[in-house]
Amino acid sequence: MSTYNFSAGPAVMPASVIAQIQAELPSMQGSGMSIMEISHRSALFDQIINNAEQDLRDLMAIPDNYRVLFFQGGGTLQFTAAPLNLATKHHNIGLLDSGHWASRAAEEARRVDTQVDILASAAATHFTTLPTLTTPVDQTLDYVHLTTNNTIEGTMYTKLPQTGTVPLVADMSSNFLGQTYDVSDFGMIFAGAQKNLGPAGLTIVIVRDDLIGHAQQLPSMLDYQLFADKRSMFNTPPVFAIYAAGLVLKWLKQQGGLTAIQAQNEQKAALLYDFLDQSTLFTNQVKPADRSTMNVPFVTGNPTLDAQVIAGATEQGLLNLKGHRLVGGMRASLYNAMPIAGVQALVDYLATFEKAHTKGDLTHVSN
Ligand SMILES: *Cc1c(COP(=O)(O)O)cnc(C)c1O
C-alpha cells in the first residue's frame, strides 16, 4: 500500500531525496564517512553549504544585498532574534494578527522589551480571513511582522501589505519555496526547514544587509551580523539538516523551480478545495481568496465523525490528517513534496466516506 503523509511538520520530503540520503549515508562522496560524521570545517561540507546557499539564491532570485544565514532554534527562535537584531531604533514593531503563530511572535517580541502594535486583526472572523491594513503604517516602526502562511488556520498572503519604507519581516515557515514572492519586498524572511524544505533542526534567515549590525551586545547565537561574518559557522551548524535541505533545493530546480512548483501547488489545492466546496458533509471555512495552498483545514461539524474520518484514512495509508489541537477537525498539508496522486487519493477517500455516511441518513436526505 502506498502511503501519503499529510503532516503539517515535520512533513513529507521528496521520495527521491530520501532514497539519495539512504544511498549516500554510509560514505559521503567516497570519503568512507557519513555526512553525520564529517567536520563542518571540511572541504566536503564547505561545498555542501555553499551549494545549498547558491541553489537557494538561484531559486528565489535573492538579490546580492541580502545575506542567507543558517540557524538552529526553529522559527520560534527568530521571534526573539528578529526584534533583537532589527528593532533597534524605537523598540517598536507592527504586527498583523493572522492567528496562532503571529500571536506567538508578538509574545516573544514583548519578552525582549519590544513594543508590538497590532495593526490589524482577523480575530473577529476566527482567523478564517486575513487581516489587512486599513490605515497607513506609522513610519517610525522598526518593522512589520507578517506570517505569510498561517499553518493552523489555513490562510495565506499572495498580495503583501503596503508598509511604505518600514521593512516587512516575514515568517514564511510553512510556505517557504511553495509560493513565489519578490525577496526585495521584504527586509527579512525566515523559515523553519521542517515544513517545506527538509528535516527539523535548520532555520533559514534571509536578511537585507543594511538592516543588520545595529544591535549592541547580543548573545552570539542570536547575532545576525556575527552569523553573516562567519558564514553561519560561528559554531557547529546542523550539518545533516543542511545537507538534506541542499538535496531538496536541487530537487526543486529539477521540478522547474518555484514558478513550476507553485503551479503544481495551486492545482493540488484546487483539487481538494473544489471537492470540499461541493461536499454536503465536509467544509473548509476560510474565505476563498485567503485560502492557503499549503495547509487545508476542514471539518464535518461532528467531532465523533471527524475521528472516524481520520481513523479510516489512516487505514488507507492517508496519514496525519488530524487537525491541530487548537482547532480540531482535519488538516491536509499539501507541501511541495506531496504528489498530486496523494491529493487525489485523499479526495477519493473523502468522497467514499461521504457516500457511506449520507446514504440512508434521513437528516441528510431530507436536506
Ligand atoms: C511551525 C511554525 C513555526 C514554529 O516553528 P518551530 O520550528 O517549531 O519553532 C513558526 N511559524 C510558523 C508559520 C509555523 O508554521
CSV table of N, CA and C in Angstrom, one decimal, residues 235-338:
chain,number,residue,atom,x,y,z
A,235,ASN,N,29.6,28.5,15.2
A,235,ASN,CA,29.7,27.2,15.9
A,235,ASN,C,29.3,26.1,15.0
A,236,THR,N,29.2,24.9,15.5
A,236,THR,CA,28.8,23.8,14.6
A,236,THR,C,27.4,24.0,14.0
A,237,PRO,N,27.2,24.1,12.8
A,237,PRO,CA,25.9,24.2,12.2
A,237,PRO,C,25.2,22.8,12.1
A,238,PRO,N,23.9,22.8,11.9
A,238,PRO,CA,23.2,21.5,11.8
A,238,PRO,C,23.6,20.8,10.4
A,239,VAL,N,24.7,20.1,10.4
A,239,VAL,CA,25.3,19.6,9.2
A,239,VAL,C,24.4,18.7,8.4
A,240,PHE,N,23.8,17.7,9.1
A,240,PHE,CA,22.9,16.8,8.4
A,240,PHE,C,21.7,17.5,7.8
A,241,ALA,N,21.1,18.4,8.5
A,241,ALA,CA,19.9,19.1,8.0
A,241,ALA,C,20.2,20.0,6.8
A,242,ILE,N,21.4,20.6,6.9
A,242,ILE,CA,21.8,21.5,5.7
A,242,ILE,C,22.0,20.6,4.5
A,243,TYR,N,22.7,19.5,4.7
A,243,TYR,CA,22.9,18.5,3.6
A,243,TYR,C,21.6,18.1,3.0
A,244,ALA,N,20.6,17.7,3.8
A,244,ALA,CA,19.3,17.2,3.3
A,244,ALA,C,18.5,18.3,2.6
A,245,ALA,N,18.6,19.5,3.2
A,245,ALA,CA,17.9,20.7,2.6
A,245,ALA,C,18.5,21.0,1.2
A,246,GLY,N,19.8,20.8,1.2
A,246,GLY,CA,20.5,21.0,-0.1
A,246,GLY,C,20.0,20.1,-1.2
A,247,LEU,N,19.8,18.9,-0.8
A,247,LEU,CA,19.2,17.9,-1.8
A,247,LEU,C,17.8,18.3,-2.3
A,248,VAL,N,17.0,18.8,-1.3
A,248,VAL,CA,15.7,19.2,-1.7
A,248,VAL,C,15.8,20.4,-2.6
A,249,LEU,N,16.7,21.3,-2.4
A,249,LEU,CA,16.9,22.5,-3.3
A,249,LEU,C,17.2,22.1,-4.7
A,250,LYS,N,18.1,21.1,-4.8
A,250,LYS,CA,18.4,20.5,-6.1
A,250,LYS,C,17.2,19.9,-6.8
A,251,TRP,N,16.4,19.2,-6.0
A,251,TRP,CA,15.2,18.6,-6.5
A,251,TRP,C,14.2,19.6,-7.0
A,252,LEU,N,14.1,20.8,-6.2
A,252,LEU,CA,13.2,21.9,-6.7
A,252,LEU,C,13.7,22.4,-8.0
A,253,LYS,N,15.0,22.5,-8.2
A,253,LYS,CA,15.5,23.0,-9.5
A,253,LYS,C,15.0,22.0,-10.6
A,254,GLN,N,15.1,20.7,-10.3
A,254,GLN,CA,14.7,19.7,-11.3
A,254,GLN,C,13.2,19.8,-11.6
A,255,GLN,N,12.4,20.2,-10.7
A,255,GLN,CA,11.0,20.4,-10.9
A,255,GLN,C,10.7,21.6,-11.7
A,256,GLY,N,11.7,22.4,-12.0
A,256,GLY,CA,11.4,23.6,-12.9
A,256,GLY,C,11.4,24.9,-12.1
A,257,GLY,N,11.8,24.8,-10.8
A,257,GLY,CA,11.9,26.0,-10.0
A,257,GLY,C,10.6,26.4,-9.3
A,258,LEU,N,10.5,27.6,-8.8
A,258,LEU,CA,9.4,27.9,-7.9
A,258,LEU,C,8.1,28.2,-8.7
A,259,THR,N,8.2,28.8,-9.9
A,259,THR,CA,7.0,29.0,-10.7
A,259,THR,C,6.3,27.7,-11.0
A,260,ALA,N,7.1,26.7,-11.4
A,260,ALA,CA,6.5,25.4,-11.7
A,260,ALA,C,5.9,24.8,-10.5
A,261,ILE,N,6.6,24.8,-9.4
A,261,ILE,CA,6.1,24.1,-8.1
A,261,ILE,C,4.9,24.9,-7.6
A,262,GLN,N,4.9,26.2,-7.8
A,262,GLN,CA,3.7,26.9,-7.3
A,262,GLN,C,2.5,26.5,-8.2
A,263,ALA,N,2.7,26.4,-9.5
A,263,ALA,CA,1.5,25.9,-10.3
A,263,ALA,C,1.0,24.6,-9.9
A,264,GLN,N,2.0,23.7,-9.6
A,264,GLN,CA,1.6,22.3,-9.1
A,264,GLN,C,0.8,22.5,-7.8
A,265,ASN,N,1.3,23.3,-6.9
A,265,ASN,CA,0.6,23.5,-5.6
A,265,ASN,C,-0.8,24.0,-5.7
A,266,GLU,N,-0.9,25.0,-6.7
A,266,GLU,CA,-2.3,25.5,-6.9
A,266,GLU,C,-3.2,24.5,-7.5
A,267,GLN,N,-2.7,23.6,-8.3
A,267,GLN,CA,-3.5,22.5,-8.9
A,267,GLN,C,-3.9,21.5,-7.8
A,268,LYS,N,-3.0,21.2,-6.9
A,268,LYS,CA,-3.3,20.2,-5.8
A,268,LYS,C,-4.3,20.8,-4.9
A,269,ALA,N,-4.1,22.1,-4.5
A,269,ALA,CA,-5.0,22.7,-3.6
A,269,ALA,C,-6.4,22.9,-4.2
A,270,ALA,N,-6.5,23.2,-5.5
A,270,ALA,CA,-7.8,23.4,-6.2
A,270,ALA,C,-8.6,22.0,-6.2
A,271,LEU,N,-7.9,20.9,-6.3
A,271,LEU,CA,-8.5,19.6,-6.3
A,271,LEU,C,-9.2,19.4,-5.0
A,272,LEU,N,-8.5,19.7,-3.9
A,272,LEU,CA,-9.1,19.5,-2.6
A,272,LEU,C,-10.2,20.5,-2.3
A,273,TYR,N,-10.0,21.8,-2.5
A,273,TYR,CA,-11.0,22.8,-2.2
A,273,TYR,C,-12.2,22.6,-3.1
A,274,ASP,N,-12.1,22.2,-4.3
A,274,ASP,CA,-13.3,22.0,-5.2
A,274,ASP,C,-14.1,20.9,-4.6
A,275,PHE,N,-13.5,19.9,-4.2
A,275,PHE,CA,-14.2,18.8,-3.6
A,275,PHE,C,-14.9,19.3,-2.3
A,276,LEU,N,-14.2,19.9,-1.4
A,276,LEU,CA,-14.8,20.4,-0.1
A,276,LEU,C,-16.0,21.3,-0.4
A,277,ASP,N,-15.8,22.2,-1.4
A,277,ASP,CA,-16.9,23.2,-1.6
A,277,ASP,C,-18.2,22.6,-2.2
A,278,GLN,N,-18.1,21.4,-2.9
A,278,GLN,CA,-19.3,20.8,-3.3
A,278,GLN,C,-19.8,19.8,-2.4
A,279,SER,N,-19.1,19.5,-1.3
A,279,SER,CA,-19.4,18.4,-0.4
A,279,SER,C,-20.6,18.8,0.5
A,280,THR,N,-21.5,17.9,0.9
A,280,THR,CA,-22.5,18.2,1.8
A,280,THR,C,-22.1,17.8,3.2
A,281,LEU,N,-21.0,17.1,3.3
A,281,LEU,CA,-20.5,16.7,4.6
A,281,LEU,C,-19.3,17.5,5.2
A,282,PHE,N,-18.3,17.8,4.3
A,282,PHE,CA,-17.1,18.4,4.7
A,282,PHE,C,-17.1,19.9,4.3
A,283,THR,N,-16.6,20.7,5.2
A,283,THR,CA,-16.4,22.2,4.9
A,283,THR,C,-15.0,22.7,5.3
A,284,ASN,N,-14.5,23.6,4.4
A,284,ASN,CA,-13.4,24.5,4.8
A,284,ASN,C,-14.0,25.8,4.9
A,285,GLN,N,-13.7,26.5,6.1
A,285,GLN,CA,-14.4,27.7,6.4
A,285,GLN,C,-13.7,29.0,6.0
A,286,VAL,N,-12.5,28.8,5.4
A,286,VAL,CA,-11.7,30.0,5.0
A,286,VAL,C,-12.3,30.7,3.8
A,287,LYS,N,-12.3,32.0,3.8
A,287,LYS,CA,-12.7,32.8,2.7
A,287,LYS,C,-11.9,32.5,1.5
A,288,PRO,N,-12.5,32.1,0.3
A,288,PRO,CA,-11.8,31.6,-0.8
A,288,PRO,C,-10.5,32.4,-1.2
A,289,ALA,N,-10.6,33.7,-1.2
A,289,ALA,CA,-9.5,34.5,-1.7
A,289,ALA,C,-8.3,34.4,-0.7
A,290,ASP,N,-8.5,34.0,0.5
A,290,ASP,CA,-7.5,34.0,1.5
A,290,ASP,C,-7.0,32.6,1.8
A,291,ARG,N,-7.4,31.6,1.0
A,291,ARG,CA,-7.0,30.2,1.3
A,291,ARG,C,-5.6,29.9,1.0
A,292,SER,N,-5.0,29.1,1.9
A,292,SER,CA,-3.6,28.6,1.7
A,292,SER,C,-3.6,27.5,0.7
A,293,THR,N,-2.5,27.4,-0.1
A,293,THR,CA,-2.3,26.3,-1.0
A,293,THR,C,-1.6,25.1,-0.2
A,294,MET,N,-1.1,25.5,1.0
A,294,MET,CA,-0.2,24.6,1.7
A,294,MET,C,-1.0,23.7,2.8
A,295,ASN,N,-1.8,24.4,3.6
A,295,ASN,CA,-2.5,23.7,4.7
A,295,ASN,C,-4.0,24.0,4.6
A,296,VAL,N,-4.7,22.9,4.5
A,296,VAL,CA,-6.2,22.9,4.3
A,296,VAL,C,-6.9,22.3,5.5
A,297,PRO,N,-7.4,23.1,6.4
A,297,PRO,CA,-8.2,22.6,7.5
A,297,PRO,C,-9.7,22.3,7.0
A,298,PHE,N,-10.3,21.3,7.5
A,298,PHE,CA,-11.7,21.0,7.2
A,298,PHE,C,-12.4,20.2,8.3
A,299,VAL,N,-13.7,20.3,8.3
A,299,VAL,CA,-14.5,19.7,9.4
A,299,VAL,C,-15.7,19.1,8.9
A,300,THR,N,-16.3,18.1,9.6
A,300,THR,CA,-17.7,17.7,9.3
A,300,THR,C,-18.7,18.4,10.2
A,301,GLY,N,-18.2,19.0,11.3
A,301,GLY,CA,-19.0,19.7,12.2
A,301,GLY,C,-19.4,18.7,13.4
A,302,ASN,N,-18.9,17.5,13.3
A,302,ASN,CA,-19.2,16.5,14.3
A,302,ASN,C,-17.9,15.8,14.7
A,303,PRO,N,-17.4,16.1,15.9
A,303,PRO,CA,-16.1,15.6,16.3
A,303,PRO,C,-16.0,14.1,16.3
A,304,THR,N,-17.1,13.4,16.6
A,304,THR,CA,-17.1,11.9,16.5
A,304,THR,C,-16.9,11.4,15.1
A,305,LEU,N,-17.6,12.1,14.2
A,305,LEU,CA,-17.4,11.7,12.8
A,305,LEU,C,-16.0,12.1,12.3
A,306,ASP,N,-15.5,13.2,12.7
A,306,ASP,CA,-14.1,13.6,12.3
A,306,ASP,C,-13.1,12.5,12.7
A,307,ALA,N,-13.3,12.0,14.0
A,307,ALA,CA,-12.4,11.0,14.4
A,307,ALA,C,-12.5,9.7,13.5
A,308,GLN,N,-13.7,9.4,13.1
A,308,GLN,CA,-13.9,8.3,12.1
A,308,GLN,C,-13.2,8.5,10.8
A,309,VAL,N,-13.3,9.8,10.3
A,309,VAL,CA,-12.6,10.1,9.1
A,309,VAL,C,-11.1,9.9,9.2
A,310,ILE,N,-10.6,10.3,10.3
A,310,ILE,CA,-9.1,10.2,10.5
A,310,ILE,C,-8.7,8.8,10.6
A,311,ALA,N,-9.4,8.0,11.4
A,311,ALA,CA,-9.1,6.6,11.6
A,311,ALA,C,-9.2,5.8,10.3
A,312,GLY,N,-10.2,6.1,9.5
A,312,GLY,CA,-10.4,5.4,8.3
A,312,GLY,C,-9.3,5.7,7.3
A,313,ALA,N,-8.9,7.0,7.3
A,313,ALA,CA,-7.9,7.5,6.4
A,313,ALA,C,-6.6,6.8,6.7
A,314,THR,N,-6.3,6.7,8.0
A,314,THR,CA,-5.0,6.1,8.4
A,314,THR,C,-4.9,4.6,7.9
A,315,GLU,N,-6.1,3.9,8.0
A,315,GLU,CA,-6.1,2.6,7.5
A,315,GLU,C,-5.8,2.5,6.0
A,316,GLN,N,-6.1,3.5,5.3
A,316,GLN,CA,-5.9,3.6,3.8
A,316,GLN,C,-4.5,4.1,3.5
A,317,GLY,N,-3.7,4.4,4.5
A,317,GLY,CA,-2.4,5.0,4.2
A,317,GLY,C,-2.4,6.5,4.0
A,318,LEU,N,-3.5,7.1,4.4
A,318,LEU,CA,-3.5,8.6,4.3
A,318,LEU,C,-3.3,9.1,5.7
A,319,LEU,N,-2.0,9.5,5.9
A,319,LEU,CA,-1.5,9.7,7.3
A,319,LEU,C,-1.5,11.1,7.8
A,320,ASN,N,-1.7,11.3,9.1
A,320,ASN,CA,-1.5,12.5,9.8
A,320,ASN,C,-2.5,13.6,9.4
A,321,LEU,N,-3.7,13.2,9.3
A,321,LEU,CA,-4.8,14.2,8.9
A,321,LEU,C,-5.5,14.9,10.1
A,322,LYS,N,-5.1,14.5,11.3
A,322,LYS,CA,-5.7,15.1,12.4
A,322,LYS,C,-5.4,16.6,12.5
A,323,GLY,N,-6.4,17.4,12.7
A,323,GLY,CA,-6.3,18.8,12.8
A,323,GLY,C,-5.4,19.2,14.0
A,324,HIS,N,-4.9,20.5,14.0
A,324,HIS,CA,-4.2,21.0,15.1
A,324,HIS,C,-5.0,21.0,16.4
A,325,ARG,N,-4.4,20.7,17.5
A,325,ARG,CA,-5.2,20.5,18.7
A,325,ARG,C,-6.0,21.8,19.1
A,326,LEU,N,-5.6,23.0,18.6
A,326,LEU,CA,-6.3,24.2,18.9
A,326,LEU,C,-7.6,24.3,18.1
A,327,VAL,N,-7.7,23.6,16.9
A,327,VAL,CA,-8.9,23.8,16.1
A,327,VAL,C,-9.7,22.5,15.9
A,328,GLY,N,-9.0,21.4,16.1
A,328,GLY,CA,-9.7,20.1,15.9
A,328,GLY,C,-10.0,19.8,14.4
A,329,GLY,N,-10.9,18.9,14.1
A,329,GLY,CA,-11.2,18.5,12.7
A,329,GLY,C,-10.0,17.9,12.0
A,330,MET,N,-9.9,18.1,10.7
A,330,MET,CA,-8.9,17.6,9.9
A,330,MET,C,-8.0,18.7,9.3
A,331,ARG,N,-6.8,18.3,9.0
A,331,ARG,CA,-6.0,19.3,8.2
A,331,ARG,C,-5.1,18.5,7.3
A,332,ALA,N,-5.1,18.8,6.0
A,332,ALA,CA,-4.3,18.2,5.0
A,332,ALA,C,-3.2,19.2,4.6
A,333,SER,N,-1.9,18.9,4.9
A,333,SER,CA,-0.9,19.8,4.4
A,333,SER,C,-0.3,19.2,3.1
A,334,LEU,N,-0.3,20.1,2.1
A,334,LEU,CA,0.0,19.8,0.7
A,334,LEU,C,1.3,20.4,0.3
A,335,TYR,N,2.4,20.2,1.1
A,335,TYR,CA,3.6,20.9,0.7
A,335,TYR,C,4.2,20.4,-0.6
A,336,ASN,N,5.3,21.0,-1.0
A,336,ASN,CA,5.9,20.8,-2.4
A,336,ASN,C,6.0,19.3,-2.7
A,337,ALA,N,6.4,18.5,-1.6
A,337,ALA,CA,6.8,17.1,-1.9
A,337,ALA,C,5.5,16.2,-1.9
A,338,MET,N,4.3,16.7,-1.7
A,338,MET,CA,3.1,15.9,-1.8
A,338,MET,C,2.7,15.8,-3.2
